[in-house]
CSV table of C-alpha atoms in Angstrom, one decimal:
chain,number,residue,atom,x,y,z
U,5,ALA,CA,-9.0,4.3,-56.2
U,6,GLN,CA,-12.3,4.7,-58.0
U,7,LYS,CA,-13.0,7.9,-60.0
U,8,VAL,CA,-15.8,9.3,-62.0
U,9,THR,CA,-15.3,12.0,-64.7
U,10,GLN,CA,-18.1,14.0,-66.2
U,11,ALA,CA,-16.2,16.2,-68.6
U,12,GLN,CA,-19.2,18.3,-69.6
U,13,THR,CA,-19.8,20.9,-66.9
U,14,GLU,CA,-22.8,22.6,-68.6
U,15,ILE,CA,-24.9,21.8,-71.6
U,16,SER,CA,-27.6,23.9,-73.2
U,17,VAL,CA,-30.0,22.5,-75.8
U,18,VAL,CA,-33.2,23.7,-77.4
U,19,GLU,CA,-36.4,21.8,-76.5
U,20,LYS,CA,-36.9,18.6,-78.5
U,21,GLU,CA,-33.2,18.2,-79.3
U,22,ASP,CA,-31.5,15.0,-78.2
U,23,VAL,CA,-28.6,15.3,-75.7
U,24,THR,CA,-26.0,12.9,-74.4
U,25,LEU,CA,-24.3,13.3,-71.1
U,26,ASP,CA,-20.9,11.6,-70.8
U,27,CYS,CA,-19.5,9.6,-67.9
U,28,VAL,CA,-16.2,7.9,-67.7
U,29,TYR,CA,-15.1,5.9,-64.7
U,30,GLU,CA,-12.0,4.3,-63.3
U,31,THR,CA,-11.9,1.2,-61.2
U,32,ARG,CA,-9.7,-1.8,-60.5
U,33,ASP,CA,-12.6,-4.0,-59.4
U,34,THR,CA,-14.2,-6.5,-61.8
U,35,THR,CA,-17.5,-6.2,-59.9
U,36,TYR,CA,-18.9,-2.7,-59.6
U,37,TYR,CA,-22.1,-0.7,-60.1
U,38,LEU,CA,-22.9,2.5,-62.0
U,39,PHE,CA,-25.6,4.9,-61.2
U,40,TRP,CA,-27.2,8.1,-62.6
U,41,TYR,CA,-29.0,10.6,-60.3
U,42,LYS,CA,-30.9,13.8,-61.3
U,43,GLN,CA,-30.9,16.9,-59.2
U,44,PRO,CA,-33.6,19.3,-60.4
U,45,PRO,CA,-33.6,23.0,-59.3
U,46,SER,CA,-35.6,22.1,-56.3
U,47,GLY,CA,-32.5,20.4,-54.9
U,48,GLU,CA,-33.4,16.8,-54.2
U,49,LEU,CA,-31.4,13.9,-55.6
U,50,VAL,CA,-33.5,11.5,-57.6
U,51,PHE,CA,-32.3,8.0,-58.5
U,52,LEU,CA,-32.5,7.2,-62.2
U,53,ILE,CA,-30.7,3.9,-62.9
U,54,ARG,CA,-28.3,1.3,-61.6
U,55,ARG,CA,-26.3,-1.1,-63.7
U,56,ASN,CA,-23.8,-3.8,-62.7
U,57,SER,CA,-20.5,-4.4,-64.4
U,58,PHE,CA,-21.6,-7.8,-65.8
U,59,ASP,CA,-24.6,-6.4,-67.7
U,60,GLU,CA,-23.6,-4.3,-70.7
U,61,GLN,CA,-27.0,-4.3,-72.3
U,62,ASN,CA,-28.2,-0.8,-73.1
U,63,GLU,CA,-31.3,0.3,-71.3
U,64,ILE,CA,-34.2,2.4,-72.4
U,65,SER,CA,-36.8,4.0,-70.2
U,66,GLY,CA,-39.2,6.3,-72.1
U,67,ARG,CA,-37.1,9.2,-73.4
U,68,TYR,CA,-34.1,8.1,-71.4
U,69,SER,CA,-31.5,5.6,-72.5
U,70,TRP,CA,-28.1,4.5,-71.2
U,71,ASN,CA,-25.1,3.1,-73.0
U,72,PHE,CA,-22.7,1.1,-71.0
U,73,GLN,CA,-19.4,0.2,-72.6
U,74,LYS,CA,-16.7,-1.6,-70.5
U,75,SER,CA,-14.2,-1.3,-73.3
U,76,THR,CA,-14.1,2.5,-72.9
U,77,SER,CA,-15.1,2.6,-69.3
U,78,SER,CA,-18.1,4.8,-70.1
U,79,PHE,CA,-21.7,4.9,-69.0
U,80,ASN,CA,-23.4,7.6,-71.1
U,81,PHE,CA,-26.9,8.9,-70.7
U,82,THR,CA,-29.0,10.1,-73.6
U,83,ILE,CA,-32.3,12.1,-73.4
U,84,THR,CA,-34.3,12.0,-76.5
U,85,ALA,CA,-36.6,14.9,-77.4
U,86,SER,CA,-35.6,16.9,-74.4
U,87,GLN,CA,-38.1,18.9,-72.4
U,88,VAL,CA,-37.8,21.9,-70.1
U,89,VAL,CA,-38.5,19.6,-67.2
U,90,ASP,CA,-35.3,17.7,-67.9
U,91,SER,CA,-33.3,20.8,-66.9
U,92,ALA,CA,-31.3,19.7,-63.9
U,93,VAL,CA,-27.8,18.6,-62.8
U,94,TYR,CA,-27.1,15.0,-63.6
U,95,PHE,CA,-24.6,13.0,-61.6
U,96,CYS,CA,-23.0,9.8,-62.6
U,97,ALA,CA,-21.7,7.6,-59.7
U,98,LEU,CA,-19.7,4.4,-59.2
U,99,SER,CA,-19.6,1.9,-56.3
U,100,GLU,CA,-17.3,-0.9,-55.8
U,101,ALA,CA,-16.6,-3.3,-52.9
U,102,GLY,CA,-13.6,-1.4,-51.5
U,103,GLY,CA,-11.6,-2.6,-48.5
U,104,ALA,CA,-14.6,-3.0,-46.3
U,105,GLY,CA,-16.9,-4.3,-49.0
U,106,SER,CA,-19.0,-1.2,-48.4
U,107,TYR,CA,-19.9,-0.2,-51.9
U,108,GLN,CA,-19.8,3.5,-51.2
U,109,LEU,CA,-20.8,5.9,-53.9
U,110,THR,CA,-18.2,8.0,-55.7
U,111,PHE,CA,-19.9,10.8,-57.6
U,112,GLY,CA,-18.8,12.8,-60.6
U,113,LYS,CA,-18.9,16.6,-60.5
U,114,GLY,CA,-22.2,16.6,-62.3
U,115,THR,CA,-23.4,18.1,-65.7
U,116,LYS,CA,-25.8,20.9,-65.6
U,117,LEU,CA,-28.4,20.5,-68.4
U,118,SER,CA,-30.5,23.5,-69.5
U,119,VAL,CA,-33.3,22.9,-71.9
U,120,ILE,CA,-34.4,26.1,-73.5
U,121,PRO,CA,-38.0,26.4,-74.7
W,2,ASP,CA,-44.0,4.2,-48.4
W,3,ALA,CA,-42.4,7.5,-47.2
W,4,GLY,CA,-39.0,8.3,-48.5
W,5,VAL,CA,-36.1,9.6,-46.5
W,6,ILE,CA,-37.1,12.4,-44.2
W,7,GLN,CA,-34.9,15.2,-43.1
W,8,SER,CA,-35.4,18.1,-40.8
W,9,PRO,CA,-35.2,21.0,-40.7
W,10,ARG,CA,-35.3,21.8,-44.4
W,11,HIS,CA,-33.6,25.1,-43.8
W,12,GLU,CA,-31.4,26.3,-40.9
W,13,VAL,CA,-29.9,29.7,-40.4
W,14,THR,CA,-27.7,30.1,-37.4
W,15,GLU,CA,-24.9,32.2,-36.1
W,16,MET,CA,-21.3,31.2,-35.9
W,17,GLY,CA,-20.5,29.4,-32.7
W,18,GLN,CA,-24.0,27.9,-32.2
W,19,GLU,CA,-24.8,24.2,-32.1
W,20,VAL,CA,-26.6,22.8,-35.1
W,21,THR,CA,-28.4,19.4,-35.2
W,22,LEU,CA,-29.7,17.9,-38.4
W,23,ARG,CA,-32.1,15.0,-38.3
W,24,CYS,CA,-32.8,12.0,-40.6
W,25,LYS,CA,-35.3,9.2,-40.7
W,26,PRO,CA,-34.3,6.6,-43.2
W,27,ILE,CA,-36.6,4.4,-45.3
W,28,SER,CA,-38.1,1.7,-43.1
W,29,GLY,CA,-36.1,-1.5,-43.4
W,30,HIS,CA,-33.0,0.0,-44.9
W,31,ASP,CA,-29.9,-1.1,-43.1
W,32,TYR,CA,-27.4,1.5,-44.4
W,33,LEU,CA,-27.5,5.3,-43.7
W,34,PHE,CA,-25.3,7.9,-45.2
W,35,TRP,CA,-24.6,11.6,-44.5
W,36,TYR,CA,-23.3,13.8,-47.3
W,37,ARG,CA,-22.4,17.4,-47.7
W,38,GLN,CA,-22.8,19.3,-51.0
W,39,THR,CA,-21.1,22.5,-51.8
W,40,MET,CA,-20.3,24.3,-55.1
W,41,MET,CA,-16.6,23.9,-54.5
W,42,ARG,CA,-16.3,20.3,-53.4
W,43,GLY,CA,-19.5,18.7,-54.8
W,44,LEU,CA,-21.0,15.8,-53.0
W,45,GLU,CA,-18.9,14.5,-50.1
W,46,LEU,CA,-19.6,11.5,-48.0
W,47,LEU,CA,-19.2,12.4,-44.4
W,48,ILE,CA,-20.1,9.2,-42.5
W,49,TYR,CA,-22.1,6.1,-43.0
W,50,PHE,CA,-23.8,3.5,-40.7
W,51,ASN,CA,-24.6,-0.1,-41.1
W,52,ASN,CA,-27.2,-1.5,-38.8
W,53,ASN,CA,-26.9,1.6,-36.6
W,54,VAL,CA,-23.1,1.2,-36.2
W,55,PRO,CA,-20.8,3.9,-37.6
W,56,ILE,CA,-18.5,2.2,-40.2
W,57,ASP,CA,-16.5,4.9,-41.8
W,58,ASP,CA,-16.3,8.5,-40.5
W,59,SER,CA,-13.2,9.4,-42.4
W,60,GLY,CA,-15.1,12.1,-44.3
W,61,MET,CA,-16.1,14.0,-41.2
W,62,PRO,CA,-14.1,17.2,-41.6
W,63,GLU,CA,-13.3,18.0,-38.0
W,64,ASP,CA,-14.0,17.1,-34.4
W,65,ARG,CA,-16.7,19.7,-34.5
W,66,PHE,CA,-18.8,17.2,-36.5
W,67,SER,CA,-20.4,14.2,-34.8
W,68,ALA,CA,-23.1,11.8,-35.9
W,69,LYS,CA,-25.2,9.2,-34.1
W,70,MET,CA,-27.7,6.6,-35.0
W,71,PRO,CA,-29.5,5.5,-31.7
W,72,ASN,CA,-31.9,3.2,-33.6
W,73,ALA,CA,-32.8,2.0,-37.0
W,74,SER,CA,-35.2,4.9,-37.7
W,75,PHE,CA,-33.3,7.9,-36.6
W,76,SER,CA,-29.9,9.6,-37.1
W,77,THR,CA,-28.5,13.0,-36.2
W,78,LEU,CA,-25.6,15.0,-37.5
W,79,LYS,CA,-24.4,17.6,-35.1
W,80,ILE,CA,-22.0,20.6,-35.6
W,81,GLN,CA,-20.7,22.2,-32.5
W,82,PRO,CA,-19.6,25.0,-32.7
W,83,SER,CA,-20.7,25.9,-36.2
W,84,GLU,CA,-18.6,28.1,-38.6
W,85,PRO,CA,-19.5,30.0,-41.8
W,86,ARG,CA,-17.5,27.4,-43.8
W,87,ASP,CA,-20.0,24.8,-42.7
W,88,SER,CA,-22.7,26.4,-44.9
W,89,ALA,CA,-23.8,23.7,-47.3
W,90,VAL,CA,-26.7,21.4,-48.2
W,91,TYR,CA,-26.5,18.3,-46.0
W,92,PHE,CA,-28.1,15.1,-47.4
W,93,CYS,CA,-29.1,12.0,-45.7
W,94,ALA,CA,-29.5,8.8,-47.7
W,95,SER,CA,-30.5,5.2,-47.0
W,96,ARG,CA,-29.9,1.9,-48.7
W,97,LEU,CA,-31.1,-1.7,-48.5
W,98,GLY,CA,-28.2,-4.0,-48.6
W,99,ARG,CA,-24.7,-3.4,-49.9
W,100,ILE,CA,-25.1,-3.1,-53.6
W,101,ASN,CA,-28.4,-1.4,-54.2
W,102,GLU,CA,-29.1,2.3,-54.9
W,103,GLN,CA,-29.2,4.9,-52.3
W,104,PHE,CA,-32.3,7.0,-51.8
W,105,PHE,CA,-31.7,10.6,-50.7
W,106,GLY,CA,-33.7,12.9,-48.5
W,107,PRO,CA,-34.6,16.4,-49.6
W,108,GLY,CA,-31.6,17.8,-47.8
W,109,THR,CA,-31.1,20.5,-45.2
W,110,ARG,CA,-29.8,23.8,-46.4
W,111,LEU,CA,-27.5,25.2,-43.6
W,112,THR,CA,-26.4,28.8,-43.5
W,113,VAL,CA,-24.0,29.8,-40.8
W,114,LEU,CA,-23.7,33.6,-40.4
């Protein structure tokens, strides 16, 4: 069974600090996909990134970066120079083929990030 | 292109009433998902459709819940009769193909009194 663990329930940082959100996953499949979603206080779920299990290259998008390490089954998310607008709940998610090849999403419990001005 | 559209955005009803939530997926997407989010249980997948056909409804909590997708551009989630424990945010999401990301609607906040 697939599983996603986000051990950090809540994190508070002061604006302009860097912050890393941890995500550890479990899967028996060799082909799988990892995702991060952002849920700001307004409530919608915003897609941030998708990575496949064959691509371990780190990715950077502006102040956001992601570190994927298969050896430790981790897919961590770093925000550099955090801003108040980054305050949100961040979800890590995993999809794998499963019995029906459906690639359903399994979400972690989320990490609530508060950026203090 | 418009994203996933859900209506209503907020619904307040009394216990025992029927509730219908609506979703319009992104045009061209062939998968549609219904989720429920609560503080206690987080995000739970209720049911999903592929090409308008329900594939897995194992997450539907009880027979009081039902979902339909009569065509590629519309789906409903119905609760009859509603109970206070059904209070949650219900999200609809759609996806193109099997492996791509899901795009979520803004959600419907349901309160059952």
